[in-house]
PDB file of C-alpha atoms in Angstrom:
ATOM      1  CA  MET N1351    -204.178  -1.059 -61.613  1.00  0.00           C
ATOM      2  CA  SER N1352    -207.881  -2.246 -61.250  1.00  0.00           C
ATOM      3  CA  SER N1353    -207.465  -2.333 -57.437  1.00  0.00           C
ATOM      4  CA  ARG N1354    -205.362   0.649 -56.697  1.00  0.00           C
ATOM      5  CA  THR N1355    -205.877   4.834 -57.806  1.00  0.00           C
ATOM      6  CA  ALA N1356    -203.412   7.624 -58.062  1.00  0.00           C
ATOM      7  CA  LEU N1357    -204.003   9.950 -55.474  1.00  0.00           C
ATOM      8  CA  SER N1358    -202.149  13.495 -56.099  1.00  0.00           C
ATOM      9  CA  ALA N1359    -201.370  15.277 -53.418  1.00  0.00           C
ATOM     10  CA  CYS N1360    -199.446  18.839 -53.473  1.00  0.00           C
ATOM     11  CA  LEU N1361    -196.640  17.579 -56.011  1.00  0.00           C
ATOM     12  CA  LEU N1362    -196.229  13.877 -54.682  1.00  0.00           C
ATOM     13  CA  SER N1363    -198.824  11.609 -55.949  1.00  0.00           C
ATOM     14  CA  LEU N1364    -199.454   8.151 -53.847  1.00  0.00           C
ATOM     15  CA  LEU N1365    -201.141   4.754 -54.472  1.00  0.00           C
ATOM     16  CA  LEU N1366    -204.130   3.989 -52.255  1.00  0.00           C
ATOM     17  CA  ALA N1367    -206.007   0.985 -52.398  1.00  0.00           C
ATOM     18  CA  VAL N1368    -209.702   1.682 -52.419  1.00  0.00           C
ATOM     19  CA  PRO N1369    -211.457   1.532 -49.322  1.00  0.00           C
ATOM     20  CA  CYS N1370    -213.711  -1.202 -49.300  1.00  0.00           C
ATOM     21  CA  GLY N1371    -217.399  -0.595 -48.526  1.00  0.00           C
ATOM     22  CA  ALA N1372    -216.979   3.501 -48.840  1.00  0.00           C
ATOM     23  CA  THR N1373    -219.801   5.202 -49.182  1.00  0.00           C
ATOM     24  CA  PRO N1374    -219.946   6.100 -53.176  1.00  0.00           C
ATOM     25  CA  PRO N1375    -220.019   9.924 -53.802  1.00  0.00           C
ATOM     26  CA  PRO N1376    -223.815  11.731 -54.257  1.00  0.00           C
ATOM     27  CA  ALA N1377    -225.511  11.502 -57.538  1.00  0.00           C
ATOM     28  CA  PRO N1378    -225.042  14.729 -59.270  1.00  0.00           C
ATOM     29  CA  GLU N1379    -227.749  17.055 -58.502  1.00  0.00           C
ATOM     30  CA  ALA N1380    -229.858  19.266 -61.207  1.00  0.00           C
ATOM     31  CA  ALA N1381    -228.909  22.506 -60.709  1.00  0.00           C
ATOM     32  CA  PRO N1382    -225.022  23.722 -60.947  1.00  0.00           C
ATOM     33  CA  ARG N1383    -223.264  24.252 -57.157  1.00  0.00           C
ATOM     34  CA  ARG N1384    -220.970  27.289 -56.909  1.00  0.00           C
ATOM     35  CA  ILE N1385    -218.046  27.067 -54.410  1.00  0.00           C
ATOM     36  CA  GLU N1386    -215.916  30.030 -53.411  1.00  0.00           C
ATOM     37  CA  MET N1387    -212.381  29.512 -54.388  1.00  0.00           C
ATOM     38  CA  GLN N1388    -209.318  31.171 -53.454  1.00  0.00           C
ATOM     39  CA  LEU N1389    -205.152  30.723 -54.062  1.00  0.00           C
ATOM     40  CA  VAL N1390    -203.839  30.126 -50.374  1.00  0.00           C
ATOM     41  CA  GLY N1391    -200.086  30.047 -50.239  1.00  0.00           C
ATOM     42  CA  LYS N1392    -199.305  27.682 -53.359  1.00  0.00           C
ATOM     43  CA  HIS N1393    -202.479  25.710 -53.820  1.00  0.00           C
ATOM     44  CA  PRO N1394    -206.367  26.714 -54.212  1.00  0.00           C
ATOM     45  CA  ARG N1395    -208.468  26.114 -51.876  1.00  0.00           C
ATOM     46  CA  VAL N1396    -212.054  26.175 -50.502  1.00  0.00           C
ATOM     47  CA  GLN N1397    -213.802  25.859 -47.027  1.00  0.00           C
ATOM     48  CA  VAL N1398    -215.688  22.569 -46.087  1.00  0.00           C
ATOM     49  CA  ARG N1399    -218.091  22.311 -43.547  1.00  0.00           C
ATOM     50  CA  ILE N1400    -218.451  19.185 -41.419  1.00  0.00           C
ATOM     51  CA  ALA N1401    -221.757  18.677 -39.562  1.00  0.00           C
ATOM     52  CA  GLY N1402    -220.758  19.007 -35.758  1.00  0.00           C
ATOM     53  CA  ILE N1403    -217.701  21.302 -36.085  1.00  0.00           C
ATOM     54  CA  ASP N1404    -217.832  24.526 -35.119  1.00  0.00           C
ATOM     55  CA  ARG N1405    -215.467  25.993 -37.943  1.00  0.00           C
ATOM     56  CA  PRO N1406    -215.005  25.408 -41.761  1.00  0.00           C
ATOM     57  CA  LEU N1407    -212.040  23.344 -42.686  1.00  0.00           C
ATOM     58  CA  SER N1408    -209.442  24.392 -45.501  1.00  0.00           C
ATOM     59  CA  PHE N1409    -209.062  22.018 -48.137  1.00  0.00           C
ATOM     60  CA  VAL N1410    -207.125  22.133 -51.595  1.00  0.00           C
ATOM     61  CA  VAL N1411    -208.890  21.064 -54.718  1.00  0.00           C
ATOM     62  CA  ASP N1412    -207.423  18.460 -56.265  1.00  0.00           C
ATOM     63  CA  THR N1413    -208.254  16.720 -59.771  1.00  0.00           C
ATOM     64  CA  ALA N1414    -205.581  14.331 -59.816  1.00  0.00           C
ATOM     65  CA  ALA N1415    -206.484  12.892 -56.326  1.00  0.00           C
ATOM     66  CA  SER N1416    -208.684   9.972 -56.181  1.00  0.00           C
ATOM     67  CA  ALA N1417    -209.991  10.019 -52.578  1.00  0.00           C
ATOM     68  CA  SER N1418    -210.672  13.006 -50.359  1.00  0.00           C
ATOM     69  CA  VAL N1419    -208.297  13.664 -47.446  1.00  0.00           C
ATOM     70  CA  VAL N1420    -208.234  15.134 -43.889  1.00  0.00           C
ATOM     71  CA  ASP N1421    -205.403  15.687 -41.695  1.00  0.00           C
ATOM     72  CA  ALA N1422    -205.189  12.823 -39.533  1.00  0.00           C
ATOM     73  CA  ALA N1423    -204.416  14.622 -36.417  1.00  0.00           C
ATOM     74  CA  LEU N1424    -207.426  16.839 -36.989  1.00  0.00           C
ATOM     75  CA  ALA N1425    -209.630  14.033 -37.575  1.00  0.00           C
ATOM     76  CA  GLU N1426    -208.609  12.364 -34.230  1.00  0.00           C
ATOM     77  CA  ARG N1427    -208.776  15.571 -32.220  1.00  0.00           C
ATOM     78  CA  LEU N1428    -212.214  16.670 -33.629  1.00  0.00           C
ATOM     79  CA  GLY N1429    -213.528  13.109 -33.199  1.00  0.00           C
ATOM     80  CA  LEU N1430    -214.123  12.243 -36.890  1.00  0.00           C
ATOM     81  CA  LEU N1431    -212.878   8.495 -36.502  1.00  0.00           C
ATOM     82  CA  ALA N1432    -215.213   6.170 -35.499  1.00  0.00           C
ATOM     83  CA  ALA N1433    -214.378   3.459 -32.582  1.00  0.00           C
ATOM     84  CA  ASP N1434    -214.361   0.500 -35.244  1.00  0.00           C
ATOM     85  CA  SER N1435    -212.816   2.879 -37.998  1.00  0.00           C
ATOM     86  CA  ARG N1436    -210.696   0.174 -40.206  1.00  0.00           C
ATOM     87  CA  GLN N1437    -207.173   0.776 -41.585  1.00  0.00           C
ATOM     88  CA  VAL N1438    -206.544   1.301 -44.987  1.00  0.00           C
ATOM     89  CA  ARG N1439    -202.877   0.388 -46.728  1.00  0.00           C
ATOM     90  CA  VAL N1440    -201.476   3.308 -48.485  1.00  0.00           C
ATOM     91  CA  GLN N1441    -198.791   2.780 -50.981  1.00  0.00           C
ATOM     92  CA  GLY N1442    -196.530   6.107 -51.379  1.00  0.00           C
ATOM     93  CA  ALA N1443    -195.344   7.050 -54.931  1.00  0.00           C
ATOM     94  CA  GLY N1444    -191.797   7.056 -53.474  1.00  0.00           C
ATOM     95  CA  GLY N1445    -192.181   3.272 -53.033  1.00  0.00           C
ATOM     96  CA  ASN N1446    -192.966   3.185 -48.858  1.00  0.00           C
ATOM     97  CA  ALA N1447    -196.026   2.042 -47.378  1.00  0.00           C
ATOM     98  CA  ALA N1448    -198.348   3.026 -44.204  1.00  0.00           C
ATOM     99  CA  ALA N1449    -201.177   2.351 -42.888  1.00  0.00           C
ATOM    100  CA  THR N1450    -204.226   4.974 -42.434  1.00  0.00           C
ATOM    101  CA  ARG N1451    -207.697   5.028 -41.124  1.00  0.00           C
ATOM    102  CA  VAL N1452    -210.908   6.171 -42.830  1.00  0.00           C
ATOM    103  CA  THR N1453    -213.197   8.518 -41.130  1.00  0.00           C
ATOM    104  CA  ALA N1454    -217.039   7.602 -40.202  1.00  0.00           C
ATOM    105  CA  LEU N1455    -219.559   8.530 -42.897  1.00  0.00           C
ATOM    106  CA  LEU N1456    -219.374  12.401 -42.343  1.00  0.00           C
ATOM    107  CA  ASP N1457    -221.964  15.081 -43.322  1.00  0.00           C
ATOM    108  CA  LEU N1458    -220.033  17.676 -45.677  1.00  0.00           C
ATOM    109  CA  ALA N1459    -220.772  20.948 -47.294  1.00  0.00           C
ATOM    110  CA  ALA N1460    -219.013  23.287 -49.499  1.00  0.00           C
ATOM    111  CA  GLY N1461    -220.720  26.774 -50.311  1.00  0.00           C
ATOM    112  CA  SER N1462    -224.550  25.528 -51.561  1.00  0.00           C
ATOM    113  CA  PHE N1463    -223.227  22.163 -51.943  1.00  0.00           C
ATOM    114  CA  GLY N1464    -223.961  19.237 -49.231  1.00  0.00           C
ATOM    115  CA  TRP N1465    -222.724  15.267 -49.802  1.00  0.00           C
ATOM    116  CA  LYS N1466    -221.927  12.474 -47.407  1.00  0.00           C
ATOM    117  CA  ALA N1467    -218.804  11.075 -47.223  1.00  0.00           C
ATOM    118  CA  GLN N1468    -216.175   8.917 -45.912  1.00  0.00           C
ATOM    119  CA  MET N1469    -212.704  10.463 -45.893  1.00  0.00           C
ATOM    120  CA  LEU N1470    -209.039   8.655 -45.634  1.00  0.00           C
ATOM    121  CA  ALA N1471    -207.329  10.222 -42.659  1.00  0.00           C
ATOM    122  CA  MET N1472    -203.837  11.105 -43.462  1.00  0.00           C
ATOM    123  CA  ASP N1473    -200.980  13.486 -42.196  1.00  0.00           C
ATOM    124  CA  LEU N1474    -200.936  16.171 -44.056  1.00  0.00           C
ATOM    125  CA  SER N1475    -198.527  18.410 -41.910  1.00  0.00           C
ATOM    126  CA  LYS N1476    -195.562  17.396 -44.434  1.00  0.00           C
ATOM    127  CA  ILE N1477    -197.264  19.599 -47.275  1.00  0.00           C
ATOM    128  CA  ALA N1478    -197.634  22.606 -45.003  1.00  0.00           C
ATOM    129  CA  GLU N1479    -196.574  25.919 -46.076  1.00  0.00           C
ATOM    130  CA  ASP N1480    -194.683  28.359 -43.372  1.00  0.00           C
ATOM    131  CA  ASP N1481    -196.286  31.208 -45.018  1.00  0.00           C
ATOM    132  CA  ALA N1482    -199.742  29.826 -45.608  1.00  0.00           C
ATOM    133  CA  PRO N1483    -202.604  28.740 -42.827  1.00  0.00           C
ATOM    134  CA  PRO N1484    -202.465  24.318 -42.390  1.00  0.00           C
ATOM    135  CA  ILE N1485    -203.804  22.186 -45.578  1.00  0.00           C
ATOM    136  CA  GLU N1486    -206.884  20.464 -43.550  1.00  0.00           C
ATOM    137  CA  GLY N1487    -208.158  18.345 -46.167  1.00  0.00           C
ATOM    138  CA  ILE N1488    -207.735  17.360 -50.153  1.00  0.00           C
ATOM    139  CA  LEU N1489    -211.040  17.442 -52.263  1.00  0.00           C
ATOM    140  CA  GLY N1490    -210.501  15.030 -54.710  1.00  0.00           C
ATOM    141  CA  ASN N1491    -211.760  13.409 -58.058  1.00  0.00           C
ATOM    142  CA  ASP N1492    -213.919  10.806 -55.576  1.00  0.00           C
ATOM    143  CA  LEU N1493    -216.501  13.492 -55.607  1.00  0.00           C
ATOM    144  CA  MET N1494    -215.704  15.946 -58.512  1.00  0.00           C
ATOM    145  CA  ALA N1495    -215.838  13.685 -61.036  1.00  0.00           C
ATOM    146  CA  ARG N1496    -219.172  12.498 -60.772  1.00  0.00           C
ATOM    147  CA  PHE N1497    -220.209  16.566 -62.246  1.00  0.00           C
ATOM    148  CA  ASP N1498    -218.932  18.549 -65.048  1.00  0.00           C
ATOM    149  CA  LEU N1499    -216.300  20.911 -63.197  1.00  0.00           C
ATOM    150  CA  ARG N1500    -215.209  24.293 -63.926  1.00  0.00           C
ATOM    151  CA  PHE N1501    -212.155  25.110 -62.095  1.00  0.00           C
ATOM    152  CA  ASP N1502    -212.089  28.904 -62.074  1.00  0.00           C
ATOM    153  CA  LEU N1503    -209.439  30.465 -60.137  1.00  0.00           C
ATOM    154  CA  PRO N1504    -209.173  34.044 -62.091  1.00  0.00           C
ATOM    155  CA  ALA N1505    -213.286  33.974 -60.872  1.00  0.00           C
ATOM    156  CA  GLY N1506    -212.637  32.543 -57.290  1.00  0.00           C
ATOM    157  CA  GLU N1507    -215.005  29.525 -58.555  1.00  0.00           C
ATOM    158  CA  LEU N1508    -215.448  25.986 -58.464  1.00  0.00           C
ATOM    159  CA  LEU N1509    -218.369  24.746 -60.422  1.00  0.00           C
ATOM    160  CA  LEU N1510    -220.209  21.613 -59.891  1.00  0.00           C
ATOM    161  CA  ALA N1511    -222.561  21.484 -62.922  1.00  0.00           C
ATOM    162  CA  PRO N1512    -224.701  18.376 -64.165  1.00  0.00           C
ATOM    163  CA  PRO N1513    -222.648  15.831 -66.365  1.00  0.00           C
ATOM    164  CA  GLY N1514    -223.381  17.249 -70.127  1.00  0.00           C
ATOM    165  CA  SER N1515    -224.235  20.620 -68.963  1.00  0.00           C
ATOM    166  CA  LEU N1516    -221.215  22.574 -69.935  1.00  0.00           C
ATOM    167  CA  PRO N1517    -220.138  23.398 -73.227  1.00  0.00           C
ATOM    168  CA  ARG N1518    -217.754  20.982 -75.289  1.00  0.00           C
ATOM    169  CA  ALA N1519    -217.175  23.293 -77.824  1.00  0.00           C
ATOM    170  CA  GLY N1520    -213.192  23.533 -78.054  1.00  0.00           C
ATOM    171  CA  CYS N1521    -212.675  20.768 -75.790  1.00  0.00           C
ATOM    172  CA  LEU N1522    -210.033  18.317 -76.100  1.00  0.00           C
ATOM    173  CA  ASP N1523    -211.079  14.694 -75.712  1.00  0.00           C
ATOM    174  CA  ASN N1524    -209.171  12.414 -72.806  1.00  0.00           C
ATOM    175  CA  ALA N1525    -206.068  12.001 -74.220  1.00  0.00           C
ATOM    176  CA  LEU N1526    -205.734   8.403 -72.704  1.00  0.00           C
ATOM    177  CA  PRO N1527    -209.316   7.130 -73.642  1.00  0.00           C
ATOM    178  CA  GLU N1528    -208.267   3.273 -73.057  1.00  0.00           C
ATOM    179  CA  ARG N1529    -206.981   4.169 -69.652  1.00  0.00           C
ATOM    180  CA  ALA N1530    -206.625   1.446 -66.687  1.00  0.00           C
ATOM    181  CA  PRO N1531    -209.564   1.493 -64.734  1.00  0.00           C
ATOM    182  CA  GLY N1532    -208.023   2.949 -61.665  1.00  0.00           C
ATOM    183  CA  LEU N1533    -207.398   6.598 -63.760  1.00  0.00           C
ATOM    184  CA  GLN N1534    -210.691   6.785 -65.410  1.00  0.00           C
ATOM    185  CA  ARG N1535    -211.156  10.032 -63.092  1.00  0.00           C
ATOM    186  CA  PHE N1536    -207.802  11.367 -64.155  1.00  0.00           C
ATOM    187  CA  ALA N1537    -208.183  14.355 -66.601  1.00  0.00           C
ATOM    188  CA  PHE N1538    -204.897  13.484 -69.418  1.00  0.00           C
ATOM    189  CA  VAL N1539    -204.305  16.200 -72.295  1.00  0.00           C
ATOM    190  CA  PRO N1540    -201.652  16.248 -75.031  1.00  0.00           C
ATOM    191  CA  ALA N1541    -198.746  18.683 -74.712  1.00  0.00           C
ATOM    192  CA  HIS N1542    -196.424  20.327 -76.818  1.00  0.00           C
ATOM    193  CA  LEU N1543    -193.309  21.429 -75.325  1.00  0.00           C
ATOM    194  CA  GLN N1544    -190.877  23.635 -77.563  1.00  0.00           C
ATOM    195  CA  ASP N1545    -187.135  25.267 -77.099  1.00  0.00           C
ATOM    196  CA  ASP N1546    -185.086  26.868 -79.889  1.00  0.00           C
ATOM    197  CA  ALA N1547    -184.346  22.986 -81.376  1.00  0.00           C
ATOM    198  CA  HIS N1548    -186.733  20.845 -80.186  1.00  0.00           C
ATOM    199  CA  GLU N1549    -190.497  19.868 -80.321  1.00  0.00           C
ATOM    200  CA  VAL N1550    -192.008  17.423 -77.998  1.00  0.00           C
ATOM    201  CA  GLN N1551    -195.290  15.610 -77.929  1.00  0.00           C
ATOM    202  CA  ALA N1552    -195.939  14.692 -74.329  1.00  0.00           C
ATOM    203  CA  MET N1553    -198.515  13.415 -71.762  1.00  0.00           C
ATOM    204  CA  ALA N1554    -199.782  16.122 -69.781  1.00  0.00           C
ATOM    205  CA  VAL N1555    -202.064  15.200 -66.589  1.00  0.00           C
ATOM    206  CA  VAL N1556    -204.359  18.024 -65.153  1.00  0.00           C
ATOM    207  CA  ASP N1557    -203.336  18.179 -61.507  1.00  0.00           C
ATOM    208  CA  THR N1558    -204.591  21.918 -59.785  1.00  0.00           C
ATOM    209  CA  GLY N1559    -203.296  20.149 -56.291  1.00  0.00           C
ATOM    210  CA  ALA N1560    -199.284  20.446 -57.708  1.00  0.00           C
ATOM    211  CA  ALA N1561    -197.898  23.998 -56.884  1.00  0.00           C
ATOM    212  CA  GLN N1562    -195.601  23.514 -59.681  1.00  0.00           C
ATOM    213  CA  THR N1563    -195.683  21.968 -63.000  1.00  0.00           C
ATOM    214  CA  ILE N1564    -193.218  18.805 -63.557  1.00  0.00           C
ATOM    215  CA  LEU N1565    -191.453  17.103 -66.706  1.00  0.00           C
ATOM    216  CA  ASN N1566    -190.596  13.324 -66.186  1.00  0.00           C
ATOM    217  CA  ILE N1567    -186.693  12.342 -67.726  1.00  0.00           C
ATOM    218  CA  PRO N1568    -188.083  11.220 -70.640  1.00  0.00           C
ATOM    219  CA  ALA N1569    -189.571  14.609 -71.623  1.00  0.00           C
ATOM    220  CA  ALA N1570    -186.323  16.651 -70.612  1.00  0.00           C
ATOM    221  CA  ARG N1571    -184.082  13.891 -72.566  1.00  0.00           C
ATOM    222  CA  ALA N1572    -186.241  14.724 -75.571  1.00  0.00           C
ATOM    223  CA  LEU N1573    -185.791  18.446 -75.409  1.00  0.00           C
ATOM    224  CA  GLY N1574    -181.848  18.026 -75.058  1.00  0.00           C
ATOM    225  CA  VAL N1575    -181.538  18.468 -71.547  1.00  0.00           C
ATOM    226  CA  THR N1576    -178.817  16.442 -69.509  1.00  0.00           C
ATOM    227  CA  GLU N1577    -177.945  16.150 -65.823  1.00  0.00           C
ATOM    228  CA  ASP N1578    -174.968  18.529 -66.769  1.00  0.00           C
ATOM    229  CA  ASP N1579    -176.618  20.976 -68.543  1.00  0.00           C
ATOM    230  CA  ALA N1580    -176.072  24.733 -67.502  1.00  0.00           C
ATOM    231  CA  ARG N1581    -179.613  25.330 -67.859  1.00  0.00           C
ATOM    232  CA  LEU N1582    -180.213  23.287 -64.840  1.00  0.00           C
ATOM    233  CA  ARG N1583    -180.506  24.206 -61.132  1.00  0.00           C
ATOM    234  CA  ARG N1584    -180.400  21.765 -58.490  1.00  0.00           C
ATOM    235  CA  ARG N1585    -183.201  21.977 -56.309  1.00  0.00           C
ATOM    236  CA  ASP N1586    -182.114  21.369 -52.328  1.00  0.00           C
ATOM    237  CA  LYS N1587    -185.232  20.152 -51.039  1.00  0.00           C
ATOM    238  CA  GLY N1588    -186.281  18.037 -53.641  1.00  0.00           C
ATOM    239  CA  THR N1589    -189.695  17.042 -54.234  1.00  0.00           C
ATOM    240  CA  ARG N1590    -191.938  15.895 -51.495  1.00  0.00           C
ATOM    241  CA  GLY N1591    -195.579  15.150 -50.940  1.00  0.00           C
ATOM    242  CA  ILE N1592    -197.472  13.459 -47.943  1.00  0.00           C
ATOM    243  CA  THR N1593    -194.827  10.830 -47.404  1.00  0.00           C
ATOM    244  CA  ASP N1594    -191.317  11.375 -46.097  1.00  0.00           C
ATOM    245  CA  GLN N1595    -189.179  10.298 -48.780  1.00  0.00           C
ATOM    246  CA  VAL N1596    -187.819  12.967 -51.134  1.00  0.00           C
ATOM    247  CA  ALA N1597    -187.229  12.661 -54.534  1.00  0.00           C
ATOM    248  CA  GLU N1598    -184.307  14.572 -56.649  1.00  0.00           C
ATOM    249  CA  THR N1599    -185.393  17.406 -58.604  1.00  0.00           C
ATOM    250  CA  TRP N1600    -183.826  20.222 -61.059  1.00  0.00           C
ATOM    251  CA  LEU N1601    -185.169  23.577 -61.972  1.00  0.00           C
ATOM    252  CA  TYR N1602    -185.251  24.478 -65.572  1.00  0.00           C
ATOM    253  CA  THR N1603    -186.850  27.439 -67.512  1.00  0.00           C
ATOM    254  CA  LEU N1604    -189.059  25.749 -70.232  1.00  0.00           C
ATOM    255  CA  PRO N1605    -189.352  28.241 -73.338  1.00  0.00           C
ATOM    256  CA  ALA N1606    -192.628  27.578 -74.264  1.00  0.00           C
ATOM    257  CA  LEU N1607    -195.395  24.533 -73.513  1.00  0.00           C
ATOM    258  CA  ALA N1608    -198.813  24.292 -75.317  1.00  0.00           C
ATOM    259  CA  VAL N1609    -202.194  22.571 -74.836  1.00  0.00           C
ATOM    260  CA  GLY N1610    -204.544  22.860 -77.837  1.00  0.00           C
ATOM    261  CA  ASP N1611    -204.914  26.626 -78.741  1.00  0.00           C
ATOM    262  CA  TRP N1612    -203.731  27.568 -75.344  1.00  0.00           C
ATOM    263  CA  GLN N1613    -199.919  28.360 -75.025  1.00  0.00           C
ATOM    264  CA  LEU N1614    -197.740  28.917 -71.399  1.00  0.00           C
ATOM    265  CA  ASP N1615    -194.963  30.968 -72.291  1.00  0.00           C
ATOM    266  CA  ALA N1616    -191.251  30.793 -70.961  1.00  0.00           C
ATOM    267  CA  THR N1617    -191.677  29.625 -67.463  1.00  0.00           C
ATOM    268  CA  GLU N1618    -189.909  27.573 -64.680  1.00  0.00           C
ATOM    269  CA  VAL N1619    -190.411  23.978 -64.058  1.00  0.00           C
ATOM    270  CA  ARG N1620    -188.893  21.109 -62.262  1.00  0.00           C
ATOM    271  CA  ILE N1621    -188.121  18.065 -63.853  1.00  0.00           C
ATOM    272  CA  SER N1622    -187.866  14.731 -61.493  1.00  0.00           C
ATOM    273  CA  ALA N1623    -188.105  11.081 -62.431  1.00  0.00           C
ATOM    274  CA  LEU N1624    -190.886  10.912 -59.312  1.00  0.00           C
ATOM    275  CA  PRO N1625    -192.731   7.444 -59.348  1.00  0.00           C
ATOM    276  CA  VAL N1626    -195.722   8.853 -59.669  1.00  0.00           C
ATOM    277  CA  PHE N1627    -195.209   8.920 -63.724  1.00  0.00           C
ATOM    278  CA  THR N1628    -194.572   5.048 -63.241  1.00  0.00           C
ATOM    279  CA  ALA N1629    -198.029   4.816 -61.243  1.00  0.00           C
ATOM    280  CA  LEU N1630    -199.534   6.460 -64.353  1.00  0.00           C
ATOM    281  CA  GLY N1631    -197.990   4.616 -66.964  1.00  0.00           C
ATOM    282  CA  LEU N1632    -195.981   7.336 -68.490  1.00  0.00           C
ATOM    283  CA  SER N1633    -192.478   6.432 -67.414  1.00  0.00           C
ATOM    284  CA  GLU N1634    -191.213   5.644 -70.651  1.00  0.00           C
ATOM    285  CA  ARG N1635    -192.547   8.479 -72.665  1.00  0.00           C
ATOM    286  CA  PRO N1636    -192.539  12.122 -72.340  1.00  0.00           C
ATOM    287  CA  ALA N1637    -194.875  13.171 -69.743  1.00  0.00           C
ATOM    288  CA  VAL N1638    -195.843  15.918 -67.477  1.00  0.00           C
ATOM    289  CA  ILE N1639    -197.974  16.897 -64.482  1.00  0.00           C
ATOM    290  CA  LEU N1640    -199.253  20.581 -65.271  1.00  0.00           C
ATOM    291  CA  GLY N1641    -199.530  22.278 -62.074  1.00  0.00           C
ATOM    292  CA  ILE N1642    -201.236  25.560 -60.617  1.00  0.00           C
ATOM    293  CA  ASP N1643    -198.458  27.400 -61.786  1.00  0.00           C
ATOM    294  CA  ALA N1644    -199.901  26.395 -65.112  1.00  0.00           C
ATOM    295  CA  LEU N1645    -203.561  26.692 -64.332  1.00  0.00           C
ATOM    296  CA  ARG N1646    -204.214  29.794 -62.408  1.00  0.00           C
ATOM    297  CA  HIS N1647    -205.183  32.243 -65.071  1.00  0.00           C
ATOM    298  CA  LEU N1648    -207.104  29.941 -66.593  1.00  0.00           C
ATOM    299  CA  ARG N1649    -210.385  28.675 -66.914  1.00  0.00           C
ATOM    300  CA  VAL N1650    -210.463  24.689 -66.789  1.00  0.00           C
ATOM    301  CA  ASP N1651    -213.360  22.620 -67.328  1.00  0.00           C
ATOM    302  CA  VAL N1652    -213.095  18.807 -66.505  1.00  0.00           C
ATOM    303  CA  LEU N1653    -216.110  17.167 -67.992  1.00  0.00           C
ATOM    304  CA  ALA N1654    -217.573  14.661 -65.841  1.00  0.00           C
ATOM    305  CA  ASN N1655    -215.691  10.838 -65.837  1.00  0.00           C
ATOM    306  CA  ALA N1656    -212.439  13.400 -67.188  1.00  0.00           C
ATOM    307  CA  ALA N1657    -214.145  12.377 -70.526  1.00  0.00           C
ATOM    308  CA  GLY N1658    -212.770  16.012 -72.130  1.00  0.00           C
ATOM    309  CA  VAL N1659    -211.224  19.291 -71.032  1.00  0.00           C
ATOM    310  CA  CYS N1660    -211.459  22.645 -72.160  1.00  0.00           C
ATOM    311  CA  LEU N1661    -208.712  25.579 -71.491  1.00  0.00           C
ATOM    312  CA  ALA N1662    -209.550  29.250 -71.713  1.00  0.00           C
ATOM    313  CA  PRO N1663    -208.073  32.778 -70.457  1.00  0.00           C
ATOM    314  CA  GLY N1664    -209.884  33.666 -67.452  1.00  0.00           C
ATOM    315  CA  ASN N1665    -210.807  37.218 -66.359  1.00  0.00           C
ATOM    316  CA  ASP N1666    -207.389  38.305 -65.752  1.00  0.00           C
ATOM    317  CA  ALA N1667    -205.201  36.488 -68.637  1.00  0.00           C
ATOM    318  CA  GLY N1668    -204.502  36.605 -71.892  1.00  0.00           C
ATOM    319  CA  ALA N1669    -203.835  33.878 -74.453  1.00  0.00           C
ATOM    320  CA  SER N1670    -200.674  33.222 -72.943  1.00  0.00           C
ATOM    321  CA  ARG N1671    -199.294  34.170 -69.347  1.00  0.00           C
ATOM    322  CA  THR N1672    -195.696  33.588 -67.816  1.00  0.00           C
ATOM    323  CA  PRO N1673    -196.245  32.824 -64.313  1.00  0.00           C
ATOM    324  CA  ALA N1674    -193.593  33.776 -61.904  1.00  0.00           C
ATOM    325  CA  PRO N1675    -191.192  31.284 -60.914  1.00  0.00           C
ATOM    326  CA  VAL N1676    -192.049  28.894 -58.057  1.00  0.00           C
ATOM    327  CA  LEU N1677    -189.432  27.657 -55.828  1.00  0.00           C
TER     328      LEU N1677
END
């Protein structure tokens, strides 16, 4: 996967060819930068300003997106695409491919932090929520992994700190130290799944852009869950992301999930054979996409280049929390 990276965009990841010649993210600054963040609908969002645009844009904060993205129709309307803008071939997690364009070099700002970058221009209308403002962009780990990142939704804040400045005490080392080059910026942690009769060790990826936690099929089978299990409910909408393809999905109440000292009590999760698990090299072993339903009450530190992850209760949470089901 050295020439491809994985982009998770609100439940369905994409495999992307890395834009050749794209401007690298800025070097980390000496002082930490704080960006206001809030949950809008089912996704954490920040306001991103683009020079020359008279209003801020609403971007999802996605720790499992390896490219920052702006909505294609919006980019066209606002004149963000240069006349000679090149196209990049995008491979969807569902197997389908499409071409997308890259923006011109833009002056961007969020909170007190400013940087220059190019972004992918992609159609984000398919991940729109009926009862929430449109998703206008995705802030990916192409930027965030250059920093010690603190994702603190209870405090309403995203912190970009110099590498090595956040405390490592209590952190878990990245659970895939030998991960492929295209997955270097992804935060993997060991997860412990449990019901009355089974205990399962699984690999989890921290994905703030996923609205709901997802188990792969090997994880479900290790828990003794089968397709005709009475505990399952079929999700009629399946699971869909930026692409048109829909993955068959079931809903299941997972009795317990733990990462390190933190535990999530009984909560409804999805079970699906999303092709993204294959892209992550996790299709044959129990694996979990740890979504915002599990992370929203925590303070999550992801150390630079995803070297480690620290999970701590936020100001509005105790040691454990049972979130409401996400349908």
